[in-house]
């Protein structure tokens, strides 16, 4: 069995460009991967084609060998576009390997620790205009089955202020208390600060919400400062989470080895695929640090993230943008992870547990390219 053909699909929505690939072998098997990186899809697509050229004609099941070769000889560094290209190929190779042996990828990675993967919901807050409106949306989400919610008390990513004034901290603390009161103690809550605060403001916020029982506070301050995160954790007792902007186990090493956070958040796409994400998860386990994967992706990367969550003993919760990624998913996904209540149910299908209607995807794709070996 040898790698023979690459097909790249770009599907545009209002806010994202979903980049999905299919790698085919000479015996007709197809592996699926995803490298969604929003507006940077042209550089990711170019990187995928370059990586494919280095692998064509080879056995796809030597996944670790191919990952190391691509990282060292093709992509060279830890840039976002290069890692997303590597991730797409890595996922497709794992999918092919599972299908060739008739096994789900989680079996190839040592077997699942859990059959169900709990999630927290993001985007439930979309379009809110006030704290009262936010509370209404939170109560609706809980009524509809959500058991864990994350939001942005200093504003959404679309309207963040880069200078947070002192009064904004007290307003954000009040908002967290009001949401907690509205949804009750049985709903898990977490907040994302998106690196908007200096250390003193972050400490004031974390201390102010200490009695709200948050699962985590994400990126309260500059994500490249593990020292600041360690000080926050020690001084406030708040569990800090970060990692969505880190691209490799080397970048995670400083955060993990200093025990600066309670949770790391590797993205399957941003770190270069399952091969690297699993290693990051095991490194965190060494220091009793949990894993809550970053997952605002399309259906193939979601399947990969569910696989990652299933095999890590220190997994805590998976991010979900259910019903937001991508809007046309129901048109081309035949089989794939779907939320049942507040969790994904692990698939035992060979590969990553997702199948798509490629002709339909090609029909609705904004861009489609085919490369032969």
PDB file of N, CA, C and O in Angstrom, residues 87-119:
ATOM      1  N   UNK A  87      -0.374  18.791  10.626  1.00  0.00           N
ATOM      2  CA  UNK A  87      -1.506  18.181  11.329  1.00  0.00           C
ATOM      3  C   UNK A  87      -2.466  17.498  10.367  1.00  0.00           C
ATOM      4  O   UNK A  87      -2.951  16.395  10.622  1.00  0.00           O
ATOM      5  N   UNK A  88      -2.763  18.170   9.247  1.00  0.00           N
ATOM      6  CA  UNK A  88      -3.698  17.595   8.274  1.00  0.00           C
ATOM      7  C   UNK A  88      -3.172  16.271   7.738  1.00  0.00           C
ATOM      8  O   UNK A  88      -3.913  15.273   7.652  1.00  0.00           O
ATOM      9  N   UNK A  89      -1.892  16.248   7.389  1.00  0.00           N
ATOM     10  CA  UNK A  89      -1.300  15.019   6.864  1.00  0.00           C
ATOM     11  C   UNK A  89      -1.238  13.950   7.943  1.00  0.00           C
ATOM     12  O   UNK A  89      -1.559  12.774   7.700  1.00  0.00           O
ATOM     13  N   UNK A  90      -0.844  14.328   9.147  1.00  0.00           N
ATOM     14  CA  UNK A  90      -0.742  13.372  10.250  1.00  0.00           C
ATOM     15  C   UNK A  90      -2.084  12.700  10.529  1.00  0.00           C
ATOM     16  O   UNK A  90      -2.158  11.477  10.694  1.00  0.00           O
ATOM     17  N   UNK A  91      -3.157  13.482  10.572  1.00  0.00           N
ATOM     18  CA  UNK A  91      -4.485  12.900  10.807  1.00  0.00           C
ATOM     19  C   UNK A  91      -4.865  11.926   9.694  1.00  0.00           C
ATOM     20  O   UNK A  91      -5.413  10.848   9.953  1.00  0.00           O
ATOM     21  N   UNK A  92      -4.581  12.312   8.445  1.00  0.00           N
ATOM     22  CA  UNK A  92      -4.919  11.441   7.317  1.00  0.00           C
ATOM     23  C   UNK A  92      -4.134  10.132   7.379  1.00  0.00           C
ATOM     24  O   UNK A  92      -4.673   9.054   7.050  1.00  0.00           O
ATOM     25  N   UNK A  93      -2.861  10.202   7.791  1.00  0.00           N
ATOM     26  CA  UNK A  93      -2.056   8.986   7.892  1.00  0.00           C
ATOM     27  C   UNK A  93      -2.563   8.080   9.011  1.00  0.00           C
ATOM     28  O   UNK A  93      -2.603   6.853   8.862  1.00  0.00           O
ATOM     29  N   UNK A  94      -2.953   8.663  10.159  1.00  0.00           N
ATOM     30  CA  UNK A  94      -3.535   7.846  11.221  1.00  0.00           C
ATOM     31  C   UNK A  94      -4.844   7.209  10.768  1.00  0.00           C
ATOM     32  O   UNK A  94      -5.123   6.036  11.064  1.00  0.00           O
ATOM     33  N   UNK A  95      -5.660   7.984  10.048  1.00  0.00           N
ATOM     34  CA  UNK A  95      -6.930   7.454   9.549  1.00  0.00           C
ATOM     35  C   UNK A  95      -6.681   6.288   8.597  1.00  0.00           C
ATOM     36  O   UNK A  95      -7.351   5.245   8.673  1.00  0.00           O
ATOM     37  N   UNK A  96      -5.708   6.444   7.699  1.00  0.00           N
ATOM     38  CA  UNK A  96      -5.359   5.360   6.777  1.00  0.00           C
ATOM     39  C   UNK A  96      -4.825   4.143   7.520  1.00  0.00           C
ATOM     40  O   UNK A  96      -5.170   2.997   7.186  1.00  0.00           O
ATOM     41  N   UNK A  97      -4.005   4.370   8.522  1.00  0.00           N
ATOM     42  CA  UNK A  97      -3.429   3.251   9.269  1.00  0.00           C
ATOM     43  C   UNK A  97      -4.520   2.461   9.984  1.00  0.00           C
ATOM     44  O   UNK A  97      -4.539   1.221   9.953  1.00  0.00           O
ATOM     45  N   UNK A  98      -5.444   3.173  10.616  1.00  0.00           N
ATOM     46  CA  UNK A  98      -6.546   2.486  11.273  1.00  0.00           C
ATOM     47  C   UNK A  98      -7.395   1.690  10.300  1.00  0.00           C
ATOM     48  O   UNK A  98      -7.759   0.533  10.573  1.00  0.00           O
ATOM     49  N   UNK A  99      -7.684   2.286   9.164  1.00  0.00           N
ATOM     50  CA  UNK A  99      -8.513   1.601   8.169  1.00  0.00           C
ATOM     51  C   UNK A  99      -7.785   0.387   7.580  1.00  0.00           C
ATOM     52  O   UNK A  99      -8.404  -0.642   7.293  1.00  0.00           O
ATOM     53  N   UNK A 100      -6.479   0.510   7.397  1.00  0.00           N
ATOM     54  CA  UNK A 100      -5.729  -0.611   6.804  1.00  0.00           C
ATOM     55  C   UNK A 100      -5.681  -1.812   7.734  1.00  0.00           C
ATOM     56  O   UNK A 100      -5.637  -2.960   7.285  1.00  0.00           O
ATOM     57  N   UNK A 101      -5.697  -1.564   9.059  1.00  0.00           N
ATOM     58  CA  UNK A 101      -5.680  -2.660  10.027  1.00  0.00           C
ATOM     59  C   UNK A 101      -7.067  -2.987  10.566  1.00  0.00           C
ATOM     60  O   UNK A 101      -7.212  -3.899  11.396  1.00  0.00           O
ATOM     61  N   UNK A 102      -8.080  -2.242  10.128  1.00  0.00           N
ATOM     62  CA  UNK A 102      -9.436  -2.498  10.584  1.00  0.00           C
ATOM     63  C   UNK A 102      -9.661  -2.129  12.037  1.00  0.00           C
ATOM     64  O   UNK A 102     -10.515  -2.724  12.715  1.00  0.00           O
ATOM     65  N   UNK A 103      -8.942  -1.127  12.539  1.00  0.00           N
ATOM     66  CA  UNK A 103      -9.019  -0.749  13.947  1.00  0.00           C
ATOM     67  C   UNK A 103      -9.231   0.755  14.093  1.00  0.00           C
ATOM     68  O   UNK A 103      -8.724   1.537  13.288  1.00  0.00           O
ATOM     69  N   UNK A 104      -9.958   1.174  15.126  1.00  0.00           N
ATOM     70  CA  UNK A 104     -10.025   2.611  15.415  1.00  0.00           C
ATOM     71  C   UNK A 104      -8.659   3.111  15.862  1.00  0.00           C
ATOM     72  O   UNK A 104      -7.881   2.375  16.476  1.00  0.00           O
ATOM     73  N   UNK A 105      -8.373   4.373  15.578  1.00  0.00           N
ATOM     74  CA  UNK A 105      -7.067   4.922  15.917  1.00  0.00           C
ATOM     75  C   UNK A 105      -6.807   4.864  17.417  1.00  0.00           C
ATOM     76  O   UNK A 105      -5.668   4.663  17.853  1.00  0.00           O
ATOM     77  N   UNK A 106      -7.846   5.000  18.227  1.00  0.00           N
ATOM     78  CA  UNK A 106      -7.605   4.948  19.671  1.00  0.00           C
ATOM     79  C   UNK A 106      -7.052   3.596  20.109  1.00  0.00           C
ATOM     80  O   UNK A 106      -6.309   3.517  21.087  1.00  0.00           O
ATOM     81  N   UNK A 107      -7.348   2.525  19.390  1.00  0.00           N
ATOM     82  CA  UNK A 107      -6.744   1.233  19.698  1.00  0.00           C
ATOM     83  C   UNK A 107      -5.254   1.242  19.372  1.00  0.00           C
ATOM     84  O   UNK A 107      -4.434   0.675  20.106  1.00  0.00           O
ATOM     85  N   UNK A 108      -4.888   1.899  18.270  1.00  0.00           N
ATOM     86  CA  UNK A 108      -3.486   1.966  17.867  1.00  0.00           C
ATOM     87  C   UNK A 108      -2.663   2.824  18.826  1.00  0.00           C
ATOM     88  O   UNK A 108      -1.440   2.670  18.907  1.00  0.00           O
ATOM     89  N   UNK A 109      -3.328   3.732  19.536  1.00  0.00           N
ATOM     90  CA  UNK A 109      -2.639   4.623  20.473  1.00  0.00           C
ATOM     91  C   UNK A 109      -2.625   4.079  21.894  1.00  0.00           C
ATOM     92  O   UNK A 109      -2.297   4.798  22.832  1.00  0.00           O
ATOM     93  N   UNK A 110      -2.995   2.823  22.053  1.00  0.00           N
ATOM     94  CA  UNK A 110      -2.930   2.207  23.375  1.00  0.00           C
ATOM     95  C   UNK A 110      -4.271   1.857  23.960  1.00  0.00           C
ATOM     96  O   UNK A 110      -4.341   1.264  25.045  1.00  0.00           O
ATOM     97  N   UNK A 111      -5.343   2.245  23.285  1.00  0.00           N
ATOM     98  CA  UNK A 111      -6.673   1.924  23.781  1.00  0.00           C
ATOM     99  C   UNK A 111      -7.305   3.071  24.542  1.00  0.00           C
ATOM    100  O   UNK A 111      -6.618   3.918  25.123  1.00  0.00           O
ATOM    101  N   UNK A 112      -8.617   3.094  24.531  1.00  0.00           N
ATOM    102  CA  UNK A 112      -9.359   4.185  25.154  1.00  0.00           C
ATOM    103  C   UNK A 112      -9.411   4.038  26.665  1.00  0.00           C
ATOM    104  O   UNK A 112      -9.572   2.938  27.197  1.00  0.00           O
ATOM    105  N   UNK A 113      -9.289   5.149  27.357  1.00  0.00           N
ATOM    106  CA  UNK A 113      -9.463   5.206  28.801  1.00  0.00           C
ATOM    107  C   UNK A 113     -10.937   5.393  29.142  1.00  0.00           C
ATOM    108  O   UNK A 113     -11.388   5.034  30.223  1.00  0.00           O
ATOM    109  N   UNK A 114     -11.686   5.976  28.190  1.00  0.00           N
ATOM    110  CA  UNK A 114     -13.105   6.269  28.405  1.00  0.00           C
ATOM    111  C   UNK A 114     -13.871   6.059  27.106  1.00  0.00           C
ATOM    112  O   UNK A 114     -13.330   6.240  26.013  1.00  0.00           O
ATOM    113  N   UNK A 115     -15.123   5.702  27.215  1.00  0.00           N
ATOM    114  CA  UNK A 115     -15.980   5.499  26.043  1.00  0.00           C
ATOM    115  C   UNK A 115     -16.779   6.743  25.692  1.00  0.00           C
ATOM    116  O   UNK A 115     -17.335   6.838  24.602  1.00  0.00           O
ATOM    117  N   UNK A 116     -16.856   7.683  26.629  1.00  0.00           N
ATOM    118  CA  UNK A 116     -17.577   8.935  26.394  1.00  0.00           C
ATOM    119  C   UNK A 116     -16.674  10.105  26.754  1.00  0.00           C
ATOM    120  O   UNK A 116     -15.919  10.045  27.734  1.00  0.00           O
ATOM    121  N   UNK A 117     -16.761  11.169  25.962  1.00  0.00           N
ATOM    122  CA  UNK A 117     -15.889  12.332  26.114  1.00  0.00           C
ATOM    123  C   UNK A 117     -16.742  13.543  26.471  1.00  0.00           C
ATOM    124  O   UNK A 117     -17.464  14.078  25.622  1.00  0.00           O
ATOM    125  N   UNK A 118     -16.716  13.995  27.734  1.00  0.00           N
ATOM    126  CA  UNK A 118     -17.523  15.158  28.116  1.00  0.00           C
ATOM    127  C   UNK A 118     -17.014  16.432  27.461  1.00  0.00           C
ATOM    128  O   UNK A 118     -15.815  16.586  27.203  1.00  0.00           O
ATOM    129  N   UNK A 119     -17.935  17.361  27.205  1.00  0.00           N
ATOM    130  CA  UNK A 119     -17.589  18.600  26.522  1.00  0.00           C
ATOM    131  C   UNK A 119     -18.084  19.810  27.306  1.00  0.00           C
ATOM    132  O   UNK A 119     -18.995  19.708  28.116  1.00  0.00           O
TER     133      UNK A 119
END
